[in-house]
Short mmCIF file of C-alpha atoms in Angstrom, two decimals:
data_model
loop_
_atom_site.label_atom_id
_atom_site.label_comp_id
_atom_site.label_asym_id
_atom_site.label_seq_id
_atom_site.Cartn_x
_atom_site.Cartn_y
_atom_site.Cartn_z
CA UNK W 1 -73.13 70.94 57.33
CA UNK W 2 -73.96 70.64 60.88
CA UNK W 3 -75.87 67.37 60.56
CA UNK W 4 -72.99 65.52 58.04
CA UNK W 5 -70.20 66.80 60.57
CA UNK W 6 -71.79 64.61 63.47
CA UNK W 7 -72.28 67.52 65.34
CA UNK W 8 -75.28 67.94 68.59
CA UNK W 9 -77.59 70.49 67.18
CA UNK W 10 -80.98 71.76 69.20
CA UNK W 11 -83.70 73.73 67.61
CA UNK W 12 -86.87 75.26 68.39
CA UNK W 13 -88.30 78.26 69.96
CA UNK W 14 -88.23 78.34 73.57
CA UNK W 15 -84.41 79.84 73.64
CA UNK W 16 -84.43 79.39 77.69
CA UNK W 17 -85.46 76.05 77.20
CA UNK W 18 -82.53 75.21 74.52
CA UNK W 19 -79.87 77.02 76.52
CA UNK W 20 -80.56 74.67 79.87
CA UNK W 21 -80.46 71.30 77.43
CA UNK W 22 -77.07 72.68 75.58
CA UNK W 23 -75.55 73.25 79.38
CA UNK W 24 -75.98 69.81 79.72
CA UNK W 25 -74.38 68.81 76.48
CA UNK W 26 -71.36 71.29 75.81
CA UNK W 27 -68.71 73.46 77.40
CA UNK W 28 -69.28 75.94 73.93
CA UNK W 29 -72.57 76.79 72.53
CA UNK W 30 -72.24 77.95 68.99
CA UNK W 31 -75.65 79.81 67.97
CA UNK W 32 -76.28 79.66 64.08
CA UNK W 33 -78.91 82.44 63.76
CA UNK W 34 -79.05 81.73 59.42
CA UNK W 35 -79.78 84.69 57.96
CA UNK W 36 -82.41 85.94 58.97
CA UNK W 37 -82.07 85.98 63.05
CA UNK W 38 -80.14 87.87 65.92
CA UNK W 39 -79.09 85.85 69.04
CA UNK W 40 -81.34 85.58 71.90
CA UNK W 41 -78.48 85.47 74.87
CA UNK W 42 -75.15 87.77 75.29
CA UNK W 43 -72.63 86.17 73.42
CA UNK W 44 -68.48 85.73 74.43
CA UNK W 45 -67.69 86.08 70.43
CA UNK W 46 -69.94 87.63 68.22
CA UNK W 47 -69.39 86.80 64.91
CA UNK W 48 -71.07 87.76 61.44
CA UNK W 49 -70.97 86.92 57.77
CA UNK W 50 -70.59 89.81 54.82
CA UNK W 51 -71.31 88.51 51.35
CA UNK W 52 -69.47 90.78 48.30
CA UNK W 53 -71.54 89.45 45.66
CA UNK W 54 -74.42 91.55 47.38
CA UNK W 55 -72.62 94.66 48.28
CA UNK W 56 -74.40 97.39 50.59
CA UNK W 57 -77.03 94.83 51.89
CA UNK W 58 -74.79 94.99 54.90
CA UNK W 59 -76.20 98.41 54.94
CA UNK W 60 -79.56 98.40 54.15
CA UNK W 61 -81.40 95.18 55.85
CA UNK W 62 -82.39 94.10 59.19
CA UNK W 63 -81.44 92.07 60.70
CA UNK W 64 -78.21 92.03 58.73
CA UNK W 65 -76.98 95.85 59.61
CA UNK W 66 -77.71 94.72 63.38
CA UNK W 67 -75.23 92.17 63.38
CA UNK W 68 -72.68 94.23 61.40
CA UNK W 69 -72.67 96.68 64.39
CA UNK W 70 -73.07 93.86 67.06
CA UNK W 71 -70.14 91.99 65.88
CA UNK W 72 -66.63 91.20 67.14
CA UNK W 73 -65.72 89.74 63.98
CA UNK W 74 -66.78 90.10 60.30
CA UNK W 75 -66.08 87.30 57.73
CA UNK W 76 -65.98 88.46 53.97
CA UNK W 77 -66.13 85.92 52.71
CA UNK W 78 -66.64 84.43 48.94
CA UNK W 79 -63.46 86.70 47.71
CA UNK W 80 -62.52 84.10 44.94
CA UNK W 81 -65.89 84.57 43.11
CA UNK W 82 -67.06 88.28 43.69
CA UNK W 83 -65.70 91.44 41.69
CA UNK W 84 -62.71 92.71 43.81
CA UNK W 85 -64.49 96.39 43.98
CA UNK W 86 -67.33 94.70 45.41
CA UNK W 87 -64.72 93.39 48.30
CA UNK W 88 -63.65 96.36 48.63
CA UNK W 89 -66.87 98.51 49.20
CA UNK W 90 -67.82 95.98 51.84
CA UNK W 91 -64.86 95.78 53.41
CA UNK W 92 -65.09 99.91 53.64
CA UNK W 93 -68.63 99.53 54.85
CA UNK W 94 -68.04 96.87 57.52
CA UNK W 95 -65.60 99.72 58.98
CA UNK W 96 -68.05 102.52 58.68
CA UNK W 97 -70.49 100.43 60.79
CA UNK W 98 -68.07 98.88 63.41
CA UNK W 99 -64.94 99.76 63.00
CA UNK W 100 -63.77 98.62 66.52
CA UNK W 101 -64.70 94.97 64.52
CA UNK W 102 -61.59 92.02 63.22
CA UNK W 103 -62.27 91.54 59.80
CA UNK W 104 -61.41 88.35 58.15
CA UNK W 105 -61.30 88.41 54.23
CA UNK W 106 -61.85 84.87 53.33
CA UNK W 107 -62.27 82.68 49.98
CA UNK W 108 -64.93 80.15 49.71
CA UNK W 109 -63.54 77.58 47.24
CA UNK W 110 -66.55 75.56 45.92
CA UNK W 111 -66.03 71.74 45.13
CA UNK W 112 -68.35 69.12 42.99
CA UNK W 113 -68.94 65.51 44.55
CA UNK W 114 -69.15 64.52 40.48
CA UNK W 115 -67.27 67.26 38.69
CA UNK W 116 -67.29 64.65 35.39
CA UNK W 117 -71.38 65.22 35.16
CA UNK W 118 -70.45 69.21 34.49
CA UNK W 119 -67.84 69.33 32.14
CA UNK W 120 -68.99 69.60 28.63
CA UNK W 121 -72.71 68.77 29.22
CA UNK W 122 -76.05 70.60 29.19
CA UNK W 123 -77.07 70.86 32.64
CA UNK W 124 -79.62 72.50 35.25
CA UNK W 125 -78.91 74.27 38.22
CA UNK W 126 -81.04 74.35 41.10
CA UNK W 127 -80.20 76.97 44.08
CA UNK W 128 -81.58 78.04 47.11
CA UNK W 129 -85.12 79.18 46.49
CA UNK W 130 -85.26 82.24 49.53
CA UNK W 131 -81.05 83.58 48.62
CA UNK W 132 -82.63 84.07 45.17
CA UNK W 133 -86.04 85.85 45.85
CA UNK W 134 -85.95 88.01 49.12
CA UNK W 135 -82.23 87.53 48.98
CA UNK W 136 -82.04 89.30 45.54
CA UNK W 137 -79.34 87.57 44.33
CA UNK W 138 -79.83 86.26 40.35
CA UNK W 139 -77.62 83.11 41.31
CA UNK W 140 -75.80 81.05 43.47
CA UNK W 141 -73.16 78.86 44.47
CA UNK W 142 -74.74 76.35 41.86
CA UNK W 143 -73.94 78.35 38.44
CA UNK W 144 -70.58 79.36 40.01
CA UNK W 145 -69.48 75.86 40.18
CA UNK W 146 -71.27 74.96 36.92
CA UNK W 147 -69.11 77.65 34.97
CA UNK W 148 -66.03 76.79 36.97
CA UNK W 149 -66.03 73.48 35.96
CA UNK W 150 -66.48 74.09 32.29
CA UNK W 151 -70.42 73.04 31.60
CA UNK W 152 -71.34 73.08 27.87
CA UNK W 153 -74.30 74.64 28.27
CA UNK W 154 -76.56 75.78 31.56
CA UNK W 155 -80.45 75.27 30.50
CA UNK W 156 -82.60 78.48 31.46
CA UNK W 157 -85.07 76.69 33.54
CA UNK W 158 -88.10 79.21 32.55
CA UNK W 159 -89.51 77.65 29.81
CA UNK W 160 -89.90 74.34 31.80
CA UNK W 161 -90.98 75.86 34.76
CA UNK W 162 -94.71 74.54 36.13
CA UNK W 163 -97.27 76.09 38.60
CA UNK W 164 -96.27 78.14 41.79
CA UNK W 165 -92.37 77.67 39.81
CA UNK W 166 -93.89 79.80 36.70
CA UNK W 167 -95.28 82.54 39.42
CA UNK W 168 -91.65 82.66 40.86
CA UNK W 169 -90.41 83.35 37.47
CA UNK W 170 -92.69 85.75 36.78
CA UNK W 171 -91.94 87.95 40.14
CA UNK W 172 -88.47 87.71 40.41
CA UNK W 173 -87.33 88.84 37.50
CA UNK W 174 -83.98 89.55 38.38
CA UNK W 175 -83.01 85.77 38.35
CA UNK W 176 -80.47 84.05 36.59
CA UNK W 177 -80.36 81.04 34.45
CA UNK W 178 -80.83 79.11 37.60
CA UNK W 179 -83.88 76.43 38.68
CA UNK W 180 -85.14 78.12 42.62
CA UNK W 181 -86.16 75.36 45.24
CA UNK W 182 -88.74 77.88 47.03
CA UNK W 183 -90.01 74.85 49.28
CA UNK W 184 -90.19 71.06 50.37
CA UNK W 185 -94.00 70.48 50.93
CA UNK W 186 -95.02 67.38 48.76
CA UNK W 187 -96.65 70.19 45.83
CA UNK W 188 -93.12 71.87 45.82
CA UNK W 189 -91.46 68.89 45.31
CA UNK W 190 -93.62 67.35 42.56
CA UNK W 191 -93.18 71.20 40.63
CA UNK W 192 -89.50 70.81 41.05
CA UNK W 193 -89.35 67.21 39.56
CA UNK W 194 -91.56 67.93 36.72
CA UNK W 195 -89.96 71.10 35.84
CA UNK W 196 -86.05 69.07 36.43
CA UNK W 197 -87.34 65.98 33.58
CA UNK W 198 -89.44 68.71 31.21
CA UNK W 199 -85.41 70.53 30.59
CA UNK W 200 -83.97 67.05 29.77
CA UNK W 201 -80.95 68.39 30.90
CA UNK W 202 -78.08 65.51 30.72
CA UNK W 203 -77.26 66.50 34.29
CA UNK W 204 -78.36 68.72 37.59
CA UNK W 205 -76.34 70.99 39.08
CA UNK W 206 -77.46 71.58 43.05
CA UNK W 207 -76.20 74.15 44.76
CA UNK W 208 -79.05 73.53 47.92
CA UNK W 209 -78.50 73.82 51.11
CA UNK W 210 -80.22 70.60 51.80
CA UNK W 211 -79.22 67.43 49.96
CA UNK W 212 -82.47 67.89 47.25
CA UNK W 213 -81.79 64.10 46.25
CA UNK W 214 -82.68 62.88 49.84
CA UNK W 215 -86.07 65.09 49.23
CA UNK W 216 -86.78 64.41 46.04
CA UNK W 217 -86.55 61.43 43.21
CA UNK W 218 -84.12 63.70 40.85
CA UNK W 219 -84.63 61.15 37.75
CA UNK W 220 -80.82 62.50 36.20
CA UNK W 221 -77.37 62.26 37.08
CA UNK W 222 -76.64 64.91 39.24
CA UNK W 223 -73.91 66.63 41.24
CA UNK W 224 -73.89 68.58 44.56
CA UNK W 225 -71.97 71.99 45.00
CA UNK W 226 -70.60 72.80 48.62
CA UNK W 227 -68.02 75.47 49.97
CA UNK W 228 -66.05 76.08 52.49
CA UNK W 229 -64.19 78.75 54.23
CA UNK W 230 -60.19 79.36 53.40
CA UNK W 231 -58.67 82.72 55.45
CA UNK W 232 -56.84 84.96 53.22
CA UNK W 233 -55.91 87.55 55.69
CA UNK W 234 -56.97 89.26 58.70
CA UNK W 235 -56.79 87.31 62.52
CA UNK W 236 -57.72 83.30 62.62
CA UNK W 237 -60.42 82.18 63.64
CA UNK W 238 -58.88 79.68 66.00
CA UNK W 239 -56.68 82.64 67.11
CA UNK W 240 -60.14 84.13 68.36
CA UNK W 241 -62.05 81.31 69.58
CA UNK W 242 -58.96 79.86 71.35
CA UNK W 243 -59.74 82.71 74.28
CA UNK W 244 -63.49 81.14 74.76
CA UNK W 245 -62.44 77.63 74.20
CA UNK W 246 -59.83 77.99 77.00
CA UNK W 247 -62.41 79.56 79.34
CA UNK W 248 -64.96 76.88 79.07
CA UNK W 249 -62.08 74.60 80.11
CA UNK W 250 -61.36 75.77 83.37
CA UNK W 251 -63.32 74.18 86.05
CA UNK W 252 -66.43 76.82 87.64
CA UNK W 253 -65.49 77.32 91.44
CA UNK W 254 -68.10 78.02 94.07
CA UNK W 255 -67.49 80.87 96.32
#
């Protein structure tokens, strides 16, 4: 979302390095350690995401606990589509860890750039390979949106599934009726389109991350799933970044 928002972004692994460059660029340096990273300088506002549909993993995982107990805030977010005792137990977990933490409890309403291609039809839904492997989740944001907008049918991929995609299938058994991008080298890519034309699926679902048709040639009609972030209760974000946001506007006076 960063890159379709128009917004600076620097990468790469000499955090030093980065941090001079941004100080160049910005008054506010928003780090987005993914999930799978800590930040690598002392932050004003320290602020971490709780999923419900994988309740306790705020418990269990590193780097995730870490920035449970590091935070100043905690979004739970995804309300809409998780079971409310799932909510709940994170919600009473977040407070175990860090209870001096703001919690935000937040929906993440999902929308379809072609809704029309779902309704009714046979489709395939390709997630995010890593959420559904090491992540352990059976699905994602893609079959959410495929159900909520009424598909006919939603096409196991297994039985279509060639090379390293088969292994996948075979390891992870936990996974849903979903179609994992595990990768983007030119191999991964050619497994993906095979195994997308072998389900002759009358559209593709693709609830990615990355926009998959700027990787690959997709070969059906297909629709992209994205979410955002809608506050249900619990302090604003703008009410807490307005503090930091007000202090990078005042001038820096030598002594």
């Amino acid at each position: 979302p960063h890159i379709e928002r128009g917004n600076v972004v620097f990468a790469g692994v000499d955090y030093e390095a980065i941090m001079h460059e941004v100080e160049k660029e910005a008054d506010v340096l928003l780090w987005d350690g993914g999930n799978n990273d800590i930040p690598f300088y002392q932050t004003d506002l320290y602020i971490t995401m709780a999923d419900p549909h994988r309740p306790g993993h705020e418990m269990a995982y590193y780097p995730g606990e870490v920035n449970v107990r590091a935070a100043d805030v905690v979004i739970l977010n995804k309300c809409d589509t998780a079971k409310p005792e799932f909510v709940e137990q994170v919600r009473q977990n977040i407070m175990k860890l860090n209870p001096k933490a703001s919690v935000i409890l937040a929906d993440s309403p999902m929308s379809a750039d072609k809704p029309e291609l779902i309704r009714g039809r046979r489709v395939l839904v390709v997630e995010d390979g890593p959420t559904l492997t090491h992540g352990e989740m059976g699905y994602g944001a893609g079959l959410l949106a495929a159900r909520q907008y009424g598909a006919g049918e939603i096409i196991d991929p297994r039985p279509f599934a060639v090379g390293s995609l088969k292994d996948t299938f075979e390891k992870w058994a936990h996974l849903g009726p979903v179609l994992p991008a595990m990768g983007y080298s030119e191999k991964q890519c050619d497994e993906l389109r095979q195994t997308i034309a072998a389900s002759k699926a009358e559209a593709v679902v693709i609830g990615t991350p990355i926009d998959l048709g700027a990787v690959i040639e997709i070969g059906l009609p297909s629709t992209r799933i994205r979410y955002e972030l809608e506050e249900k209760s619990g302090p604003t974000l703008t009410e807490l970044l307005q503090p930091i946001i007000d202090k990078a506007r005042k001038p820096v006076t030598s002594r």
